CSV table of N, CA, C and O in Angstrom, one decimal:
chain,number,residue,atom,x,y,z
C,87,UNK,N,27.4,6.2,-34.6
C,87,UNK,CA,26.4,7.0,-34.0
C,87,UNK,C,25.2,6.2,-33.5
C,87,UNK,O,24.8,6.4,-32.3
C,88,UNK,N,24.6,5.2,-34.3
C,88,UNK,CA,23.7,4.2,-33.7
C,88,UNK,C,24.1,3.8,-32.3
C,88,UNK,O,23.3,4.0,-31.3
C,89,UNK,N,25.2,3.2,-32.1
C,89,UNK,CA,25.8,2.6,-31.2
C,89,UNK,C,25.9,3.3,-29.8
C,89,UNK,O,25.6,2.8,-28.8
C,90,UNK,N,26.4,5.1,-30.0
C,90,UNK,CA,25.6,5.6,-29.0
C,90,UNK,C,24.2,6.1,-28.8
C,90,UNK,O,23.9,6.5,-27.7
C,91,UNK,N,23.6,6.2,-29.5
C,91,UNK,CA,22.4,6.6,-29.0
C,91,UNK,C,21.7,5.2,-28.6
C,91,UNK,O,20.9,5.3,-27.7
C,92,UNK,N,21.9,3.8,-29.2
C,92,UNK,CA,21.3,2.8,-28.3
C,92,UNK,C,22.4,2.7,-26.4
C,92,UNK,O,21.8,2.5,-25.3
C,93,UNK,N,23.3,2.8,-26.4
C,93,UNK,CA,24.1,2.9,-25.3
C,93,UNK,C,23.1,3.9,-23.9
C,93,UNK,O,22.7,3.5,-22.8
C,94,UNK,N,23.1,5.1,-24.5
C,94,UNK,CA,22.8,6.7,-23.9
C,94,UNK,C,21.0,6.2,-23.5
C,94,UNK,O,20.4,6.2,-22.4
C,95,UNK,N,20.8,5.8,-24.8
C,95,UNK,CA,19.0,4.8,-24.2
C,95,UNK,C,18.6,4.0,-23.1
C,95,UNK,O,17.8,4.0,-22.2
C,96,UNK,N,19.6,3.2,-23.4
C,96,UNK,CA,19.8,2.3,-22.2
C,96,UNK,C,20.3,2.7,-21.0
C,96,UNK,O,20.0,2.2,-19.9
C,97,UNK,N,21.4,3.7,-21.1
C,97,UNK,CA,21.5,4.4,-19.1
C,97,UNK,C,20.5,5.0,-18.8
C,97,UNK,O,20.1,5.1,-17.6
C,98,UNK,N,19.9,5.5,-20.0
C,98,UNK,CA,18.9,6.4,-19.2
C,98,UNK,C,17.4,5.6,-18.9
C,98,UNK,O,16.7,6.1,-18.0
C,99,UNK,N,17.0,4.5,-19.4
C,99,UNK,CA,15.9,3.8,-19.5
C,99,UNK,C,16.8,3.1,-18.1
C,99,UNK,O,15.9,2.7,-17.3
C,100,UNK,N,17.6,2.8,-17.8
C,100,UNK,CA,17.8,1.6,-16.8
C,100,UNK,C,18.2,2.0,-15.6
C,100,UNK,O,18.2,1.2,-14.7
C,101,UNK,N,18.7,3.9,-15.6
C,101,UNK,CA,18.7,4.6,-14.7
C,101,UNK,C,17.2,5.0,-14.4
C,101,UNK,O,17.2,6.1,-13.7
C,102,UNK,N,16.7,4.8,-14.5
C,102,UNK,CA,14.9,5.4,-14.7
C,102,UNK,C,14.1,4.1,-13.8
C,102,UNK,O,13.0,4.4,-13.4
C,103,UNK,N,14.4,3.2,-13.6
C,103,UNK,CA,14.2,1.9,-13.3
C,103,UNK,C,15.0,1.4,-11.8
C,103,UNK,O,14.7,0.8,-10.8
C,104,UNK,N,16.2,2.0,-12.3
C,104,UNK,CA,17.0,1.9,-10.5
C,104,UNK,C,16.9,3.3,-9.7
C,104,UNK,O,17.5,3.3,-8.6
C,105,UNK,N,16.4,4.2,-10.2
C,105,UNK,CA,16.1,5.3,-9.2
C,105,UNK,C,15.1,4.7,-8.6
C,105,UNK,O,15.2,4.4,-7.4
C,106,UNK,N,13.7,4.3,-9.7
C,106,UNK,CA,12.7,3.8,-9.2
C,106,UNK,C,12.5,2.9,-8.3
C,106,UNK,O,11.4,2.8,-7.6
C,107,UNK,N,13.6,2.0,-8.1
C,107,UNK,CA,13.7,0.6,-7.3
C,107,UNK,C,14.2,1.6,-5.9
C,107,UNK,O,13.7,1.8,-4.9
C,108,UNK,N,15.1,1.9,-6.4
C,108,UNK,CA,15.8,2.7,-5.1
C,108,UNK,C,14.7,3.6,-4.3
C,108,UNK,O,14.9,3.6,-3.1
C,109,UNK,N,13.7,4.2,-4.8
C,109,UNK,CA,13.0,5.2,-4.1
C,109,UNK,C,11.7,4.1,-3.5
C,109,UNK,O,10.9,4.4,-2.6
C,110,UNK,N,11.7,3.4,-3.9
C,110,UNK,CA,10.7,2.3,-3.5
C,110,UNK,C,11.1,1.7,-1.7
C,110,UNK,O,10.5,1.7,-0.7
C,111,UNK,N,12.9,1.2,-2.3
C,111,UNK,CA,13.4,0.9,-1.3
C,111,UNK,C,13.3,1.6,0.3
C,111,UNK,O,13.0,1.2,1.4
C,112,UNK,N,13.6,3.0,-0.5
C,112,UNK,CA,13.8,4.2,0.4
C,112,UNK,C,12.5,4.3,1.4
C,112,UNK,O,12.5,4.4,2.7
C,113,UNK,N,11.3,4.4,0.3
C,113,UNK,CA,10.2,4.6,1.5
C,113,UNK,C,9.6,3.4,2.3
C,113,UNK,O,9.3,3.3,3.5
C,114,UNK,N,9.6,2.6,1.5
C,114,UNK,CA,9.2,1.4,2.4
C,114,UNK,C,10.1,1.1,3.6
C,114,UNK,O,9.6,0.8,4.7
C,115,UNK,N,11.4,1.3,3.5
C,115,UNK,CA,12.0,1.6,4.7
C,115,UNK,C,11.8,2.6,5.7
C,115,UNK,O,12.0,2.3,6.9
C,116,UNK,N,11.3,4.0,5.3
C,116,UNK,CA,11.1,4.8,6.2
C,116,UNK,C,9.7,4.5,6.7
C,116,UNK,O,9.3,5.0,7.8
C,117,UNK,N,8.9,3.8,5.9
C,117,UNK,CA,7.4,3.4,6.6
C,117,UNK,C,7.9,2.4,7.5
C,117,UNK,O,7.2,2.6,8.5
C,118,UNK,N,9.1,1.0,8.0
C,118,UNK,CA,9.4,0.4,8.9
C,118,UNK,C,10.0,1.5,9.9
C,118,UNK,O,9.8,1.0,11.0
C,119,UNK,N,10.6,2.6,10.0
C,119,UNK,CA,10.8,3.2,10.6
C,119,UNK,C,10.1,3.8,11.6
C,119,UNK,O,10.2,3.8,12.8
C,120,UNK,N,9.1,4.7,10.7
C,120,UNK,CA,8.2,5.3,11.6
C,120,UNK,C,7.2,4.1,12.1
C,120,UNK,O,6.5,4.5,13.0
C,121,UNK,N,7.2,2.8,11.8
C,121,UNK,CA,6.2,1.9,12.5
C,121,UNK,C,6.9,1.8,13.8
C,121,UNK,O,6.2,1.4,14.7
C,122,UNK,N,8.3,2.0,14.2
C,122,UNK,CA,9.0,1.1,14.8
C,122,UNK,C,8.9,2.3,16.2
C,122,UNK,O,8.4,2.2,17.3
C,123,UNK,N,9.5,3.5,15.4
C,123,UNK,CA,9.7,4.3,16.5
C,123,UNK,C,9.0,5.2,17.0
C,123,UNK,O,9.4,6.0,17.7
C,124,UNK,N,7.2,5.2,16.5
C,124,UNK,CA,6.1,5.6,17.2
C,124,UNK,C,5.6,7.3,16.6
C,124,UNK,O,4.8,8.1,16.9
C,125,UNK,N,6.6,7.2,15.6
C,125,UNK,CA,6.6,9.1,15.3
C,125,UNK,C,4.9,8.9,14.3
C,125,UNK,O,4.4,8.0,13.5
C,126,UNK,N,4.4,10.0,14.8
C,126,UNK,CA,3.1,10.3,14.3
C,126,UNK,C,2.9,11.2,12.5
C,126,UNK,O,1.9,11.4,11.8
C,127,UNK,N,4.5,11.7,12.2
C,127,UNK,CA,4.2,12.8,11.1
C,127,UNK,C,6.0,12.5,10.7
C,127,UNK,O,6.8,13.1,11.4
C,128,UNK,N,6.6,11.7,9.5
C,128,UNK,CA,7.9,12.0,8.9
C,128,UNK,C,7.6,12.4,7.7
C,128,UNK,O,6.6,12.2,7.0
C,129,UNK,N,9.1,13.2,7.5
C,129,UNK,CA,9.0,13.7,6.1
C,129,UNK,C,10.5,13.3,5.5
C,129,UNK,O,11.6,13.4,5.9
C,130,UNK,N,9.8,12.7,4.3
C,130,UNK,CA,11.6,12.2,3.8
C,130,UNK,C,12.3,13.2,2.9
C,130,UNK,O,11.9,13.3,1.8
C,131,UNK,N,13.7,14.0,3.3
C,131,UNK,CA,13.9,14.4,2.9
C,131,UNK,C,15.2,14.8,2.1
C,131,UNK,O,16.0,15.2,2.9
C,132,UNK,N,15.8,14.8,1.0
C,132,UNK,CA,17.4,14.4,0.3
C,132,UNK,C,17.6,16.3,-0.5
C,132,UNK,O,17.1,16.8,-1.5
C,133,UNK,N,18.8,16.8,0.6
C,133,UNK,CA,19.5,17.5,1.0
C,133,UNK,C,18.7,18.9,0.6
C,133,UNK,O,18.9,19.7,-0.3
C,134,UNK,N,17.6,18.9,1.7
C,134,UNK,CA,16.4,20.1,2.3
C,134,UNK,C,15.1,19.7,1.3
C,134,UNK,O,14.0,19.8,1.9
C,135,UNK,N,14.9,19.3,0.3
C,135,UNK,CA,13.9,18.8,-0.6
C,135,UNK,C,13.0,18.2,-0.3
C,135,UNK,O,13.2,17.0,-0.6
C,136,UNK,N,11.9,18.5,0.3
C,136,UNK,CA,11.0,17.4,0.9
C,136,UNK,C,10.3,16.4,-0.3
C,136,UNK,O,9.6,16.9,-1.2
C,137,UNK,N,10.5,14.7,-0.4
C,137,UNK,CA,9.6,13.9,-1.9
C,137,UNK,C,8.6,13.3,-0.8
C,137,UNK,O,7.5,13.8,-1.2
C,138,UNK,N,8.4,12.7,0.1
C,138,UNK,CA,7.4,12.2,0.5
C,138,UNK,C,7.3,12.6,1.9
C,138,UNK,O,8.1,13.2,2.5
C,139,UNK,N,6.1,12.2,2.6
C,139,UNK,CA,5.4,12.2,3.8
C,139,UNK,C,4.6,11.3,4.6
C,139,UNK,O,3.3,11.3,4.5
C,140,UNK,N,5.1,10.7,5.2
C,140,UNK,CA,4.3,9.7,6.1
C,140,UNK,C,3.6,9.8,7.1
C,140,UNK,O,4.3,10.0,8.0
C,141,UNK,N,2.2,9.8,7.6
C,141,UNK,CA,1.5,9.9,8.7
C,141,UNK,C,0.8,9.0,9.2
C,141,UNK,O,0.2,8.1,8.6
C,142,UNK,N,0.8,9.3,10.7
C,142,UNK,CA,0.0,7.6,11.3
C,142,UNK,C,-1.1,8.4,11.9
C,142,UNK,O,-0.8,9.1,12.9
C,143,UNK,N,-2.2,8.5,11.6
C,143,UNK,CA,-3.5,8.8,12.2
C,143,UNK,C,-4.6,7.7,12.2
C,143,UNK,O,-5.0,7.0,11.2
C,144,UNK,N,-5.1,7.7,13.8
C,144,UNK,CA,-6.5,6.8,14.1
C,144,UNK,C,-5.7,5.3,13.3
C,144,UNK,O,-6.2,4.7,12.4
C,145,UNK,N,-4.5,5.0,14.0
C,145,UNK,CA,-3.8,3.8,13.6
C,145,UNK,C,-3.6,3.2,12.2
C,145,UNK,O,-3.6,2.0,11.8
C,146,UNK,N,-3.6,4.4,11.5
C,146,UNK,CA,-3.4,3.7,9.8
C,146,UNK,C,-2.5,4.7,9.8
C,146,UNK,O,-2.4,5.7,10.5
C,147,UNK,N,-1.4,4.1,8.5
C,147,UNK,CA,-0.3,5.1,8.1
C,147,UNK,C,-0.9,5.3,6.6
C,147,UNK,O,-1.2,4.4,5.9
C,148,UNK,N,-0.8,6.4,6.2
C,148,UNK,CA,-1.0,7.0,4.9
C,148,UNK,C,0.4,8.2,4.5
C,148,UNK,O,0.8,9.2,5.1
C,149,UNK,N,0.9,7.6,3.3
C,149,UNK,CA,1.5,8.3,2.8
C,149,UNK,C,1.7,9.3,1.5
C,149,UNK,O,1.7,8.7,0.5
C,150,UNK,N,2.0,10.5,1.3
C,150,UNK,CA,1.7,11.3,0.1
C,150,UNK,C,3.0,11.8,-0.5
C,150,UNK,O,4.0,12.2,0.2
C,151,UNK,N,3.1,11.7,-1.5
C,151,UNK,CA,4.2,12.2,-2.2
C,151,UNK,C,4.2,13.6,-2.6
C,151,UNK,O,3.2,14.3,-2.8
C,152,UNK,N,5.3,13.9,-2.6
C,152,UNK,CA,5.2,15.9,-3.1
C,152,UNK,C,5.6,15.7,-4.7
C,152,UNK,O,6.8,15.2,-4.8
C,153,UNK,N,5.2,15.9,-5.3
C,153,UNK,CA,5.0,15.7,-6.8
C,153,UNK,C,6.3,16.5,-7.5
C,153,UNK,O,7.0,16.0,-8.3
C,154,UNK,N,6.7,18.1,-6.8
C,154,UNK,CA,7.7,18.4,-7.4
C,154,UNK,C,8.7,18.0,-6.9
C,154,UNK,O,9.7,17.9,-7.6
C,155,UNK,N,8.8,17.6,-5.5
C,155,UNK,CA,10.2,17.0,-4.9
C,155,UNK,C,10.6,15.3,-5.7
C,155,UNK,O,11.6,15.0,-6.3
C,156,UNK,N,9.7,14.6,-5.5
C,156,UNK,CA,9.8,13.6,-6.2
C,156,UNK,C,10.6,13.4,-7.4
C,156,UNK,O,11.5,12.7,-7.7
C,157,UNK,N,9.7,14.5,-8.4
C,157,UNK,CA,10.3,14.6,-9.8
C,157,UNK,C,11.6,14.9,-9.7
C,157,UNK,O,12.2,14.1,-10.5
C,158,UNK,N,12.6,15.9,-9.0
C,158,UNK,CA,13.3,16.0,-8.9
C,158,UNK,C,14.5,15.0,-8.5
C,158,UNK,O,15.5,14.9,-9.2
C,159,UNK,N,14.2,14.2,-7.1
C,159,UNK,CA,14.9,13.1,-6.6
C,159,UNK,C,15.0,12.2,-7.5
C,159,UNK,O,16.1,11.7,-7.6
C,160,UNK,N,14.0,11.7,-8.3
C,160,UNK,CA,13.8,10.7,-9.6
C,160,UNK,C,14.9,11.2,-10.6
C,160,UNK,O,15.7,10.2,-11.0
C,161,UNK,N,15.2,12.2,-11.2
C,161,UNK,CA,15.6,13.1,-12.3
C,161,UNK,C,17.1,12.8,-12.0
C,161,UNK,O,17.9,12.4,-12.9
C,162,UNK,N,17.6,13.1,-10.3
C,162,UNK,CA,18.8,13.5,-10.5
C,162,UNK,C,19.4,12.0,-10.1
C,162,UNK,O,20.5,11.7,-10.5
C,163,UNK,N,18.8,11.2,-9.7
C,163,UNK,CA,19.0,9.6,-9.9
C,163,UNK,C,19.5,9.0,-11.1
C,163,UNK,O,20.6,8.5,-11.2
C,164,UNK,N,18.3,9.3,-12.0
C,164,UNK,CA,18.5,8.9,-13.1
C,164,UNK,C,20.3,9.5,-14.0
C,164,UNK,O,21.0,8.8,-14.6
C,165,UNK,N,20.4,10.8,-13.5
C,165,UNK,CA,21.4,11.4,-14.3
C,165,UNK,C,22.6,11.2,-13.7
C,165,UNK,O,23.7,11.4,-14.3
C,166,UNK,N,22.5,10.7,-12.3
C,166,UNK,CA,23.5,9.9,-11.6
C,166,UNK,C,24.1,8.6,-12.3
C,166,UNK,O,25.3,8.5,-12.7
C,167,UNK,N,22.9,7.4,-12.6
C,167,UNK,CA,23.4,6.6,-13.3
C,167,UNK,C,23.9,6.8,-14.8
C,167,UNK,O,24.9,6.3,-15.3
C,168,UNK,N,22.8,8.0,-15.6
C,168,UNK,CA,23.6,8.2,-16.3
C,168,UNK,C,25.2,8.6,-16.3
C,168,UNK,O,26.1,7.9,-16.9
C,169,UNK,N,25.5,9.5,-15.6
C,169,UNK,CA,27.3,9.5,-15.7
C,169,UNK,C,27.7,9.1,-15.1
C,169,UNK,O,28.5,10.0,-15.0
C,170,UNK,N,28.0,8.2,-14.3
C,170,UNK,CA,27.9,6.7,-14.0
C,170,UNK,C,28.7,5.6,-15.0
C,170,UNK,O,29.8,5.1,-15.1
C,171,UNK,N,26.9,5.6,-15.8
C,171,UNK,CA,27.2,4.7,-17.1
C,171,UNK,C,28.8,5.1,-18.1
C,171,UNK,O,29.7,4.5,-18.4
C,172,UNK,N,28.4,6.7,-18.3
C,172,UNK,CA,29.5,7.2,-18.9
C,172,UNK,C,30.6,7.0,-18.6
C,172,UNK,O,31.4,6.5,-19.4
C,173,UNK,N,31.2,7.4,-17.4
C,173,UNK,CA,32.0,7.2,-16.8
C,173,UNK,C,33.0,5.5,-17.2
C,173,UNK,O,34.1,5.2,-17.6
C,174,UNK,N,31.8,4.8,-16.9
C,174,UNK,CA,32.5,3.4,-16.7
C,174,UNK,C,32.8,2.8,-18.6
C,174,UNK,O,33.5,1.8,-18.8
C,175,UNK,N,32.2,3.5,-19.4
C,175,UNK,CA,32.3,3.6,-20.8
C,175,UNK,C,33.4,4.2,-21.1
C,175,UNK,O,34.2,3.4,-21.6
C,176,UNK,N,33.8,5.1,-21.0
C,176,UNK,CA,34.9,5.7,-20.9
C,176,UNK,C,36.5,5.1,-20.6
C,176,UNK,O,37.5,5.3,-21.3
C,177,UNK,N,36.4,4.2,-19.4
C,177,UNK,CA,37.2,3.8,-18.5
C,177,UNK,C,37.3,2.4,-19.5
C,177,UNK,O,38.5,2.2,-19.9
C,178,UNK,N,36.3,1.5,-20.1
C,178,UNK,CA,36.8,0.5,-21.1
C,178,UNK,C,37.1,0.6,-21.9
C,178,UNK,O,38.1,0.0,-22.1
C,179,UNK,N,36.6,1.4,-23.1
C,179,UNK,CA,37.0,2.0,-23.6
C,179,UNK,C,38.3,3.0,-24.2
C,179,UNK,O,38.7,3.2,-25.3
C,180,UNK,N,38.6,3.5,-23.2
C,180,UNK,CA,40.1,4.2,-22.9
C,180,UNK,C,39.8,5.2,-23.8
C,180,UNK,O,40.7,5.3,-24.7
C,181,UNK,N,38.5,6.5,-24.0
C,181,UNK,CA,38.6,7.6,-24.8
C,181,UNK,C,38.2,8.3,-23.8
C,181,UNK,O,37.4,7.8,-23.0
C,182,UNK,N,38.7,9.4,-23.7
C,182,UNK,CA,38.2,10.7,-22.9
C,182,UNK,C,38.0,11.9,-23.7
C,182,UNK,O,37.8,13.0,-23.2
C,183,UNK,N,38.1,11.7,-25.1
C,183,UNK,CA,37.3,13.0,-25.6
C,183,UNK,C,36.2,12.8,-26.5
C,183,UNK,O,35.6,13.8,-26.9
């Protein structure tokens, strides 16, 4: 029982960490984007959910996050890697119930 709940800790603490890297990735990318291709107003969005917003006014770009979308994209990241993790626990393992 120890054994999983340190296991289940760690996908979720390290899924929590690569969402975070990932969503990092994500926007900083879309801020090279909108630098590149002149757009005045993007909104990043993962599948209709708006998490952030980028605007270029009086030549500065400022960006704002939407707090509930975020939380969301963050969440289902995380539960991504978690079954994920499971998944591949499983698969060495060799138990599926």
């Amino acid at each position: 029982m120890r054994k999983t709940v340190l296991r289940l800790s760690l996908e979720i603490v390290g899924g929590m960490i690569v969402s975070a890297g990932l969503l990092s990735l994500i926007i900083s990318s879309t801020y090279v984007y909108v630098h590149a291709s002149g757009v005045a107003h993007y909104n990043l969005n993962l599948l209709g959910l708006s998490f952030f917003r980028i605007s270029h006014v009086a030549g500065h770009f400022s960006g704002q996050s939407n707090s509930l979308g975020m939380g969301y994209v963050w969440l289902a990241g995380t539960a991504m890697i978690l079954v994920l993790g499971e998944l591949r626990h499983r698969l060495v393992t060799h138990r599926w119930l």
